[in-house]
PDB file of C-alpha atoms in Angstrom:
ATOM      1  CA  MET A1430      82.609 -43.968  -6.897  1.00 32.00           C
ATOM      2  CA  SER A1431      82.793 -41.926  -3.676  1.00 31.00           C
ATOM      3  CA  TYR A1432      81.632 -38.346  -3.205  1.00 32.00           C
ATOM      4  CA  SER A1433      82.749 -35.558  -0.920  1.00 40.00           C
ATOM      5  CA  VAL A1434      80.324 -33.063   0.631  1.00 40.00           C
ATOM      6  CA  SER A1435      79.841 -31.408  -2.723  1.00 65.00           C
ATOM      7  CA  SER A1436      76.955 -32.853  -4.704  1.00 74.00           C
ATOM      8  CA  PHE A1437      73.414 -31.506  -4.742  1.00 82.00           C
ATOM      9  CA  VAL A1438      70.794 -33.569  -6.560  1.00 82.00           C
ATOM     10  CA  TYR A1439      67.601 -32.066  -7.998  1.00 87.00           C
ATOM     11  CA  PHE A1440      64.874 -34.436  -9.156  1.00 85.00           C
ATOM     12  CA  VAL A1441      61.983 -33.215 -11.325  1.00 89.00           C
ATOM     13  CA  GLN A1442      59.299 -35.811 -11.948  1.00 89.00           C
ATOM     14  CA  ASP A1443      57.464 -36.582 -15.181  1.00 91.00           C
ATOM     15  CA  LEU A1444      58.802 -33.725 -17.314  1.00 93.00           C
ATOM     16  CA  SER A1445      61.476 -35.383 -19.465  1.00 93.00           C
ATOM     17  CA  GLU A1446      59.397 -34.715 -22.598  1.00 94.00           C
ATOM     18  CA  TYR A1447      60.148 -31.029 -21.964  1.00 95.00           C
ATOM     19  CA  PHE A1448      63.886 -31.552 -21.431  1.00 95.00           C
ATOM     20  CA  ASP A1449      65.068 -29.078 -24.089  1.00 95.00           C
ATOM     21  CA  ASP A1450      62.665 -26.422 -22.848  1.00 95.00           C
ATOM     22  CA  PHE A1451      63.661 -27.149 -19.241  1.00 96.00           C
ATOM     23  CA  VAL A1452      67.351 -26.591 -19.976  1.00 96.00           C
ATOM     24  CA  GLU A1453      66.736 -23.424 -21.990  1.00 95.00           C
ATOM     25  CA  ARG A1454      64.468 -21.904 -19.351  1.00 96.00           C
ATOM     26  CA  LEU A1455      66.773 -22.885 -16.492  1.00 96.00           C
ATOM     27  CA  MET A1456      69.823 -21.345 -18.147  1.00 95.00           C
ATOM     28  CA  SER A1457      67.818 -18.167 -18.713  1.00 95.00           C
ATOM     29  CA  GLN A1458      66.692 -18.141 -15.070  1.00 94.00           C
ATOM     30  CA  LEU A1459      70.238 -18.628 -13.816  1.00 96.00           C
ATOM     31  CA  ALA A1460      71.572 -15.856 -16.047  1.00 95.00           C
ATOM     32  CA  LEU A1461      68.858 -13.470 -14.851  1.00 95.00           C
ATOM     33  CA  ARG A1462      69.801 -14.297 -11.250  1.00 94.00           C
ATOM     34  CA  GLY A1463      73.419 -13.324 -11.839  1.00 94.00           C
ATOM     35  CA  THR A1464      75.035 -16.623 -12.800  1.00 94.00           C
ATOM     36  CA  ALA A1465      77.903 -16.753 -15.274  1.00 96.00           C
ATOM     37  CA  ILE A1466      77.632 -19.868 -17.461  1.00 95.00           C
ATOM     38  CA  THR A1467      80.611 -21.225 -19.403  1.00 94.00           C
ATOM     39  CA  ASP A1468      81.779 -24.392 -21.171  1.00 91.00           C
ATOM     40  CA  GLN A1469      78.261 -25.169 -22.337  1.00 91.00           C
ATOM     41  CA  HIS A1470      77.536 -28.561 -23.857  1.00 87.00           C
ATOM     42  CA  VAL A1471      73.860 -29.080 -24.688  1.00 90.00           C
ATOM     43  CA  GLU A1472      72.279 -32.003 -26.535  1.00 89.00           C
ATOM     44  CA  SER A1473      68.756 -33.386 -26.718  1.00 89.00           C
ATOM     45  CA  ASP A1474      69.478 -35.721 -23.800  1.00 89.00           C
ATOM     46  CA  LEU A1475      72.330 -34.014 -21.958  1.00 89.00           C
ATOM     47  CA  ALA A1476      73.275 -30.561 -20.730  1.00 91.00           C
ATOM     48  CA  LYS A1477      76.382 -29.727 -18.774  1.00 90.00           C
ATOM     49  CA  PHE A1478      78.117 -26.458 -18.060  1.00 91.00           C
ATOM     50  CA  LYS A1479      80.230 -24.646 -15.527  1.00 91.00           C
ATOM     51  CA  VAL A1480      78.715 -21.952 -13.344  1.00 94.00           C
ATOM     52  CA  ARG A1481      79.973 -19.081 -11.243  1.00 93.00           C
ATOM     53  CA  TYR A1482      77.714 -17.297  -8.778  1.00 92.00           C
ATOM     54  CA  MET A1483      79.227 -14.565  -6.608  1.00 89.00           C
ATOM     55  CA  ASP A1484      82.353 -16.227  -5.165  1.00 86.00           C
ATOM     56  CA  GLU A1485      81.088 -19.756  -5.788  1.00 88.00           C
ATOM     57  CA  LYS A1486      81.840 -21.954  -8.772  1.00 88.00           C
ATOM     58  CA  GLY A1487      80.931 -25.464  -9.800  1.00 88.00           C
ATOM     59  CA  THR A1488      79.503 -27.686 -12.510  1.00 87.00           C
ATOM     60  CA  LEU A1489      75.924 -28.532 -13.390  1.00 90.00           C
ATOM     61  CA  ILE A1490      74.835 -31.638 -15.272  1.00 89.00           C
ATOM     62  CA  ILE A1491      71.229 -32.224 -16.362  1.00 91.00           C
ATOM     63  CA  MET A1492      69.880 -35.404 -17.958  1.00 88.00           C
ATOM     64  CA  PRO A1493      66.491 -36.984 -18.655  1.00 91.00           C
ATOM     65  CA  ILE A1494      66.139 -40.183 -16.643  1.00 87.00           C
ATOM     66  CA  GLY A1495      63.161 -42.132 -17.955  1.00 88.00           C
ATOM     67  CA  ARG A1496      60.143 -39.837 -17.593  1.00 91.00           C
ATOM     68  CA  ASP A1497      61.990 -37.582 -15.141  1.00 90.00           C
ATOM     69  CA  ILE A1498      64.781 -35.000 -15.174  1.00 92.00           C
ATOM     70  CA  LYS A1499      67.743 -35.076 -12.823  1.00 88.00           C
ATOM     71  CA  ALA A1500      70.207 -32.255 -12.238  1.00 88.00           C
ATOM     72  CA  VAL A1501      73.458 -32.632 -10.301  1.00 86.00           C
ATOM     73  CA  TYR A1502      75.361 -29.599  -9.066  1.00 88.00           C
ATOM     74  CA  GLN A1503      78.897 -30.095  -7.739  1.00 83.00           C
ATOM     75  CA  VAL A1504      80.784 -27.354  -5.943  1.00 83.00           C
ATOM     76  CA  SER A1505      84.362 -26.716  -6.962  1.00 80.00           C
ATOM     77  CA  GLY A1506      85.053 -23.595  -4.906  1.00 73.00           C
ATOM     78  CA  GLY A1507      83.622 -20.859  -2.670  1.00 68.00           C
ATOM     79  CA  GLY A1508      80.099 -20.174  -1.499  1.00 57.00           C
ATOM     80  CA  ILE A1509      79.730 -22.524   1.461  1.00 52.00           C
ATOM     81  CA  LEU A1510      77.403 -21.152   4.099  1.00 43.00           C
ATOM     82  CA  ARG A1511      78.834 -23.248   6.895  1.00 41.00           C
ATOM     83  CA  LYS A1512      82.565 -22.666   6.605  1.00 39.00           C
ATOM     84  CA  GLY A1513      83.326 -25.746   8.674  1.00 38.00           C
ATOM     85  CA  LEU A1514      82.312 -27.881   5.717  1.00 40.00           C
ATOM     86  CA  TRP A1515      84.893 -26.366   3.433  1.00 36.00           C
ATOM     87  CA  GLY A1516      87.683 -28.593   4.691  1.00 38.00           C
ATOM     88  CA  ALA A1517      85.655 -31.670   3.801  1.00 39.00           C
ATOM     89  CA  ILE A1518      84.825 -30.239   0.393  1.00 37.00           C
ATOM     90  CA  THR A1519      88.271 -29.080  -0.611  1.00 36.00           C
ATOM     91  CA  GLY A1520      89.996 -32.152   0.769  1.00 36.00           C
ATOM     92  CA  GLY A1521      89.915 -35.727  -0.472  1.00 35.00           C
ATOM     93  CA  GLY A1522      90.508 -35.100  -4.150  1.00 33.00           C
ATOM     94  CA  LEU A1523      87.375 -33.092  -4.926  1.00 34.00           C
ATOM     95  CA  SER A1524      88.637 -31.952  -8.319  1.00 33.00           C
ATOM     96  CA  THR A1525      88.877 -35.575  -9.430  1.00 34.00           C
ATOM     97  CA  ILE A1526      85.325 -36.240  -8.268  1.00 38.00           C
ATOM     98  CA  VAL A1527      83.936 -33.197 -10.084  1.00 36.00           C
ATOM     99  CA  GLY A1528      85.861 -34.016 -13.213  1.00 42.00           C
ATOM    100  CA  SER A1529      84.646 -37.612 -13.197  1.00 52.00           C
ATOM    101  CA  LEU A1530      81.135 -36.381 -13.977  1.00 63.00           C
ATOM    102  CA  PHE A1531      81.682 -33.184 -15.936  1.00 58.00           C
ATOM    103  CA  GLU A1532      84.499 -34.556 -18.060  1.00 61.00           C
ATOM    104  CA  GLU A1533      82.990 -38.015 -18.592  1.00 59.00           C
ATOM    105  CA  SER A1534      82.757 -38.427 -22.379  1.00 60.00           C
ATOM    106  CA  ASN A1535      80.896 -41.742 -22.406  1.00 62.00           C
ATOM    107  CA  LYS A1536      77.244 -40.724 -22.349  1.00 64.00           C
ATOM    108  CA  ASP A1537      75.991 -44.159 -21.275  1.00 66.00           C
ATOM    109  CA  ARG A1538      78.362 -44.162 -18.320  1.00 65.00           C
ATOM    110  CA  LEU A1539      77.393 -40.598 -17.456  1.00 65.00           C
ATOM    111  CA  LEU A1540      73.724 -41.584 -17.587  1.00 66.00           C
ATOM    112  CA  SER A1541      74.457 -44.468 -15.234  1.00 66.00           C
ATOM    113  CA  LEU A1542      76.388 -42.240 -12.824  1.00 63.00           C
ATOM    114  CA  VAL A1543      73.838 -39.433 -12.774  1.00 63.00           C
ATOM    115  CA  GLY A1544      70.887 -41.812 -12.700  1.00 60.00           C
ATOM    116  CA  GLY A1545      72.348 -43.736  -9.792  1.00 60.00           C
ATOM    117  CA  LEU A1546      73.268 -40.683  -7.732  1.00 56.00           C
ATOM    118  CA  VAL A1547      70.794 -40.526  -4.859  1.00 50.00           C
ATOM    119  CA  ALA A1548      70.671 -37.997  -2.051  1.00 45.00           C
ATOM    120  CA  GLY A1549      71.779 -39.699   1.139  1.00 44.00           C
ATOM    121  CA  GLY A1550      73.005 -42.717  -0.783  1.00 43.00           C
ATOM    122  CA  ALA A1551      76.636 -41.645  -0.553  1.00 43.00           C
ATOM    123  CA  THR A1552      78.660 -39.346   1.652  1.00 43.00           C
ATOM    124  CA  GLY A1553      78.163 -35.729   0.697  1.00 49.00           C
ATOM    125  CA  VAL A1554      75.225 -36.196  -1.685  1.00 54.00           C
ATOM    126  CA  TYR A1555      72.319 -33.933  -0.758  1.00 55.00           C
ATOM    127  CA  ASP A1556      68.769 -33.337  -1.908  1.00 55.00           C
ATOM    128  CA  GLY A1557      69.064 -29.919  -3.546  1.00 56.00           C
ATOM    129  CA  PHE A1558      65.478 -29.011  -2.659  1.00 62.00           C
ATOM    130  CA  ASN A1559      65.593 -30.013   1.003  1.00 63.00           C
ATOM    131  CA  THR A1560      69.167 -29.429   2.113  1.00 57.00           C
ATOM    132  CA  ALA A1561      69.474 -27.938   5.583  1.00 44.00           C
ATOM    133  CA  MET A1562      70.740 -24.363   5.717  1.00 45.00           C
ATOM    134  CA  GLN A1563      74.047 -25.350   7.285  1.00 51.00           C
ATOM    135  CA  GLU A1564      74.755 -27.854   4.498  1.00 62.00           C
ATOM    136  CA  ALA A1565      73.747 -25.722   1.510  1.00 73.00           C
ATOM    137  CA  THR A1566      75.670 -23.271  -0.621  1.00 81.00           C
ATOM    138  CA  GLU A1567      74.406 -19.949  -1.918  1.00 84.00           C
ATOM    139  CA  PHE A1568      74.168 -21.295  -5.451  1.00 88.00           C
ATOM    140  CA  SER A1569      72.603 -24.633  -4.471  1.00 86.00           C
ATOM    141  CA  ARG A1570      69.784 -22.746  -2.752  1.00 86.00           C
ATOM    142  CA  MET A1571      69.313 -20.331  -5.637  1.00 90.00           C
ATOM    143  CA  LEU A1572      69.440 -23.232  -8.112  1.00 91.00           C
ATOM    144  CA  ALA A1573      66.636 -24.964  -6.211  1.00 89.00           C
ATOM    145  CA  GLN A1574      64.496 -21.835  -6.527  1.00 90.00           C
ATOM    146  CA  ALA A1575      65.260 -21.503 -10.242  1.00 94.00           C
ATOM    147  CA  ILE A1576      64.474 -25.170 -10.936  1.00 93.00           C
ATOM    148  CA  GLN A1577      61.204 -24.948  -9.018  1.00 92.00           C
ATOM    149  CA  SER A1578      60.250 -21.831 -10.978  1.00 94.00           C
ATOM    150  CA  VAL A1579      60.944 -23.549 -14.310  1.00 95.00           C
ATOM    151  CA  GLU A1580      59.143 -26.683 -13.135  1.00 93.00           C
ATOM    152  CA  GLU A1581      56.027 -24.661 -12.301  1.00 93.00           C
ATOM    153  CA  GLU A1582      56.096 -23.016 -15.744  1.00 95.00           C
ATOM    154  CA  LEU A1583      56.408 -26.350 -17.541  1.00 95.00           C
ATOM    155  CA  ARG A1584      53.773 -28.054 -15.417  1.00 94.00           C
ATOM    156  CA  GLU A1585      51.362 -25.257 -16.296  1.00 95.00           C
ATOM    157  CA  ILE A1586      52.145 -25.809 -19.981  1.00 94.00           C
ATOM    158  CA  LYS A1587      51.705 -29.558 -19.552  1.00 94.00           C
ATOM    159  CA  ARG A1588      48.377 -29.134 -17.767  1.00 94.00           C
ATOM    160  CA  GLY A1589      47.185 -26.906 -20.597  1.00 94.00           C
ATOM    161  CA  LYS A1590      48.208 -29.456 -23.221  1.00 92.00           C
ATOM    162  CA  GLU A1591      46.614 -32.310 -21.295  1.00 91.00           C
ATOM    163  CA  ALA A1592      43.397 -30.310 -20.955  1.00 93.00           C
ATOM    164  CA  ALA A1593      43.419 -29.619 -24.694  1.00 91.00           C
ATOM    165  CA  ILE A1594      44.031 -33.305 -25.438  1.00 91.00           C
ATOM    166  CA  GLY A1595      41.175 -34.251 -23.115  1.00 93.00           C
ATOM    167  CA  ALA A1596      38.870 -31.779 -24.845  1.00 92.00           C
ATOM    168  CA  ARG A1597      39.818 -33.170 -28.273  1.00 91.00           C
ATOM    169  CA  ARG A1598      39.172 -36.729 -27.116  1.00 92.00           C
ATOM    170  CA  GLU A1599      35.768 -35.726 -25.776  1.00 94.00           C
ATOM    171  CA  GLU A1600      34.975 -33.983 -29.053  1.00 93.00           C
ATOM    172  CA  VAL A1601      35.976 -37.099 -31.009  1.00 93.00           C
ATOM    173  CA  ARG A1602      33.753 -39.274 -28.801  1.00 95.00           C
ATOM    174  CA  GLU A1603      30.846 -36.894 -29.415  1.00 95.00           C
ATOM    175  CA  LEU A1604      31.421 -36.962 -33.171  1.00 95.00           C
ATOM    176  CA  GLU A1605      31.587 -40.764 -33.125  1.00 94.00           C
ATOM    177  CA  SER A1606      28.268 -40.805 -31.288  1.00 95.00           C
ATOM    178  CA  GLN A1607      26.701 -38.440 -33.822  1.00 94.00           C
ATOM    179  CA  LEU A1608      27.975 -40.600 -36.677  1.00 95.00           C
ATOM    180  CA  GLU A1609      26.502 -43.703 -35.092  1.00 95.00           C
ATOM    181  CA  GLU A1610      23.128 -42.002 -34.622  1.00 95.00           C
ATOM    182  CA  ALA A1611      23.133 -40.742 -38.212  1.00 94.00           C
ATOM    183  CA  TYR A1612      23.964 -44.207 -39.564  1.00 94.00           C
ATOM    184  CA  THR A1613      21.174 -45.714 -37.466  1.00 94.00           C
ATOM    185  CA  GLU A1614      18.672 -43.210 -38.827  1.00 94.00           C
ATOM    186  CA  LEU A1615      19.954 -43.798 -42.360  1.00 95.00           C
ATOM    187  CA  THR A1616      19.554 -47.585 -42.011  1.00 94.00           C
ATOM    188  CA  VAL A1617      15.993 -47.277 -40.723  1.00 94.00           C
ATOM    189  CA  LEU A1618      15.020 -44.886 -43.517  1.00 94.00           C
ATOM    190  CA  LYS A1619      16.655 -47.105 -46.128  1.00 93.00           C
ATOM    191  CA  GLU A1620      14.469 -50.016 -45.041  1.00 93.00           C
ATOM    192  CA  GLU A1621      11.386 -47.800 -45.279  1.00 93.00           C
ATOM    193  CA  ILE A1622      12.366 -46.702 -48.794  1.00 93.00           C
ATOM    194  CA  ASP A1623      12.955 -50.310 -49.873  1.00 92.00           C
ATOM    195  CA  LEU A1624       9.550 -51.262 -48.498  1.00 91.00           C
ATOM    196  CA  ALA A1625       7.874 -48.384 -50.339  1.00 91.00           C
ATOM    197  CA  ALA A1626       9.654 -49.399 -53.555  1.00 90.00           C
ATOM    198  CA  SER A1627       8.405 -52.984 -53.157  1.00 90.00           C
ATOM    199  CA  GLU A1628       4.881 -51.559 -52.941  1.00 88.00           C
ATOM    200  CA  GLY A1629       5.324 -49.898 -56.315  1.00 88.00           C
ATOM    201  CA  LYS A1630       5.790 -46.356 -55.067  1.00 89.00           C
ATOM    202  CA  LYS A1631       8.153 -43.919 -56.774  1.00 90.00           C
ATOM    203  CA  VAL A1632      11.060 -43.482 -54.380  1.00 90.00           C
ATOM    204  CA  ASP A1633      13.817 -42.268 -56.719  1.00 92.00           C
ATOM    205  CA  LYS A1634      13.964 -38.804 -55.153  1.00 92.00           C
ATOM    206  CA  ALA A1635      14.120 -40.149 -51.611  1.00 92.00           C
ATOM    207  CA  LYS A1636      16.639 -42.831 -52.597  1.00 92.00           C
ATOM    208  CA  ASN A1637      18.972 -40.350 -54.304  1.00 94.00           C
ATOM    209  CA  ARG A1638      19.000 -38.103 -51.256  1.00 94.00           C
ATOM    210  CA  LEU A1639      19.629 -41.037 -48.957  1.00 93.00           C
ATOM    211  CA  GLU A1640      22.543 -42.199 -51.102  1.00 94.00           C
ATOM    212  CA  ARG A1641      23.997 -38.703 -50.888  1.00 95.00           C
ATOM    213  CA  ALA A1642      23.616 -38.791 -47.099  1.00 95.00           C
ATOM    214  CA  GLU A1643      25.420 -42.135 -46.963  1.00 94.00           C
ATOM    215  CA  LYS A1644      28.275 -40.750 -49.058  1.00 95.00           C
ATOM    216  CA  LEU A1645      28.588 -37.758 -46.723  1.00 95.00           C
ATOM    217  CA  LEU A1646      28.778 -40.042 -43.688  1.00 95.00           C
ATOM    218  CA  GLU A1647      31.480 -42.151 -45.321  1.00 94.00           C
ATOM    219  CA  GLU A1648      33.487 -38.986 -45.978  1.00 95.00           C
ATOM    220  CA  ALA A1649      32.918 -37.941 -42.362  1.00 94.00           C
ATOM    221  CA  GLU A1650      34.408 -41.237 -41.162  1.00 93.00           C
ATOM    222  CA  GLU A1651      37.477 -40.719 -43.332  1.00 94.00           C
ATOM    223  CA  SER A1652      37.890 -37.163 -42.051  1.00 94.00           C
ATOM    224  CA  LEU A1653      37.566 -38.349 -38.457  1.00 93.00           C
ATOM    225  CA  SER A1654      40.377 -40.851 -38.994  1.00 91.00           C
ATOM    226  CA  ALA A1655      42.486 -38.032 -40.458  1.00 91.00           C
ATOM    227  CA  GLY A1656      41.764 -35.763 -37.493  1.00 89.00           C
ATOM    228  CA  LYS A1657      39.823 -33.237 -39.582  1.00 92.00           C
ATOM    229  CA  ARG A1658      37.148 -32.566 -36.992  1.00 92.00           C
ATOM    230  CA  ALA A1659      35.728 -29.440 -38.654  1.00 93.00           C
ATOM    231  CA  LYS A1660      35.160 -31.420 -41.863  1.00 94.00           C
ATOM    232  CA  VAL A1661      33.496 -34.199 -39.857  1.00 94.00           C
ATOM    233  CA  LYS A1662      31.056 -31.752 -38.276  1.00 94.00           C
ATOM    234  CA  ALA A1663      30.181 -30.212 -41.634  1.00 95.00           C
ATOM    235  CA  ASN A1664      29.595 -33.607 -43.256  1.00 95.00           C
ATOM    236  CA  ILE A1665      27.437 -34.867 -40.403  1.00 95.00           C
ATOM    237  CA  ARG A1666      25.247 -31.760 -40.554  1.00 95.00           C
ATOM    238  CA  ALA A1667      24.925 -32.097 -44.329  1.00 95.00           C
ATOM    239  CA  ALA A1668      24.122 -35.817 -44.035  1.00 95.00           C
ATOM    240  CA  GLN A1669      21.484 -35.168 -41.390  1.00 94.00           C
ATOM    241  CA  ARG A1670      19.871 -32.597 -43.680  1.00 94.00           C
ATOM    242  CA  MET A1671      19.908 -35.054 -46.598  1.00 95.00           C
ATOM    243  CA  ILE A1672      18.251 -37.677 -44.395  1.00 94.00           C
ATOM    244  CA  GLU A1673      15.544 -35.161 -43.477  1.00 94.00           C
ATOM    245  CA  LEU A1674      14.964 -34.335 -47.143  1.00 94.00           C
ATOM    246  CA  ALA A1675      14.896 -38.027 -48.044  1.00 93.00           C
ATOM    247  CA  ARG A1676      12.221 -38.635 -45.416  1.00 92.00           C
ATOM    248  CA  GLU A1677      10.196 -35.693 -46.703  1.00 92.00           C
ATOM    249  CA  ALA A1678      10.451 -37.072 -50.239  1.00 91.00           C
ATOM    250  CA  LEU A1679       9.332 -40.498 -49.016  1.00 91.00           C
ATOM    251  CA  GLU A1680       6.349 -38.992 -47.227  1.00 89.00           C
ATOM    252  CA  GLU A1681       5.308 -37.301 -50.476  1.00 86.00           C
ATOM    253  CA  THR A1682       4.809 -40.743 -52.028  1.00 78.00           C
ATOM    254  CA  THR A1683       2.195 -41.761 -49.474  1.00 67.00           C
TER     255      THR A1683
END
């Protein structure tokens, strides 16, 4: 497929998991900036619509490509900053080129076309973020600003989620460490109780408390696997207290 001087490509890295949110926020940004949006077609892995901004009109297609998001804007009329380009844009069957993307009904083929469209890789395909002033359109420049604004919002959300995930992982590691320490203390005390019992001492009270501590730790392990961190903390504290009481009861036998 060939392209006239009409396509602007916008590439947003590592945000495809936020595709739906990206599309919704971008459409809102464009509307707030004075863009009329028509012929909307939005799915979980595809968004395409026609736009009109001042005297400029065109089509916008957005798709997740792997972990990234790619948007392609194609001009169909008006808005060129350097009027000398308009002959190249309006000539050479531009309407067919625009329609070949916007009207493509085969999603796999559309994914292949959009995914393979690279700025500089074909005549008239430009990087929407870094297009020189004389090669841009009013809408392509405004679209770049809107996409960058949405990207910043989503990256902030992503950073917050990643920080929260990191904090949860650290908390889980700490709980695992506390469980291991409690089990170690329980094992040592159990051996001491068994030794005292072999010497004929009455260890029922200490043994009962230790068994309760062991049960609490087992429940804590189950809760940790289920992601119930608050329950894990409560059980570990209770088990540690039972271990303390078991040791006190053992010391009373000496």
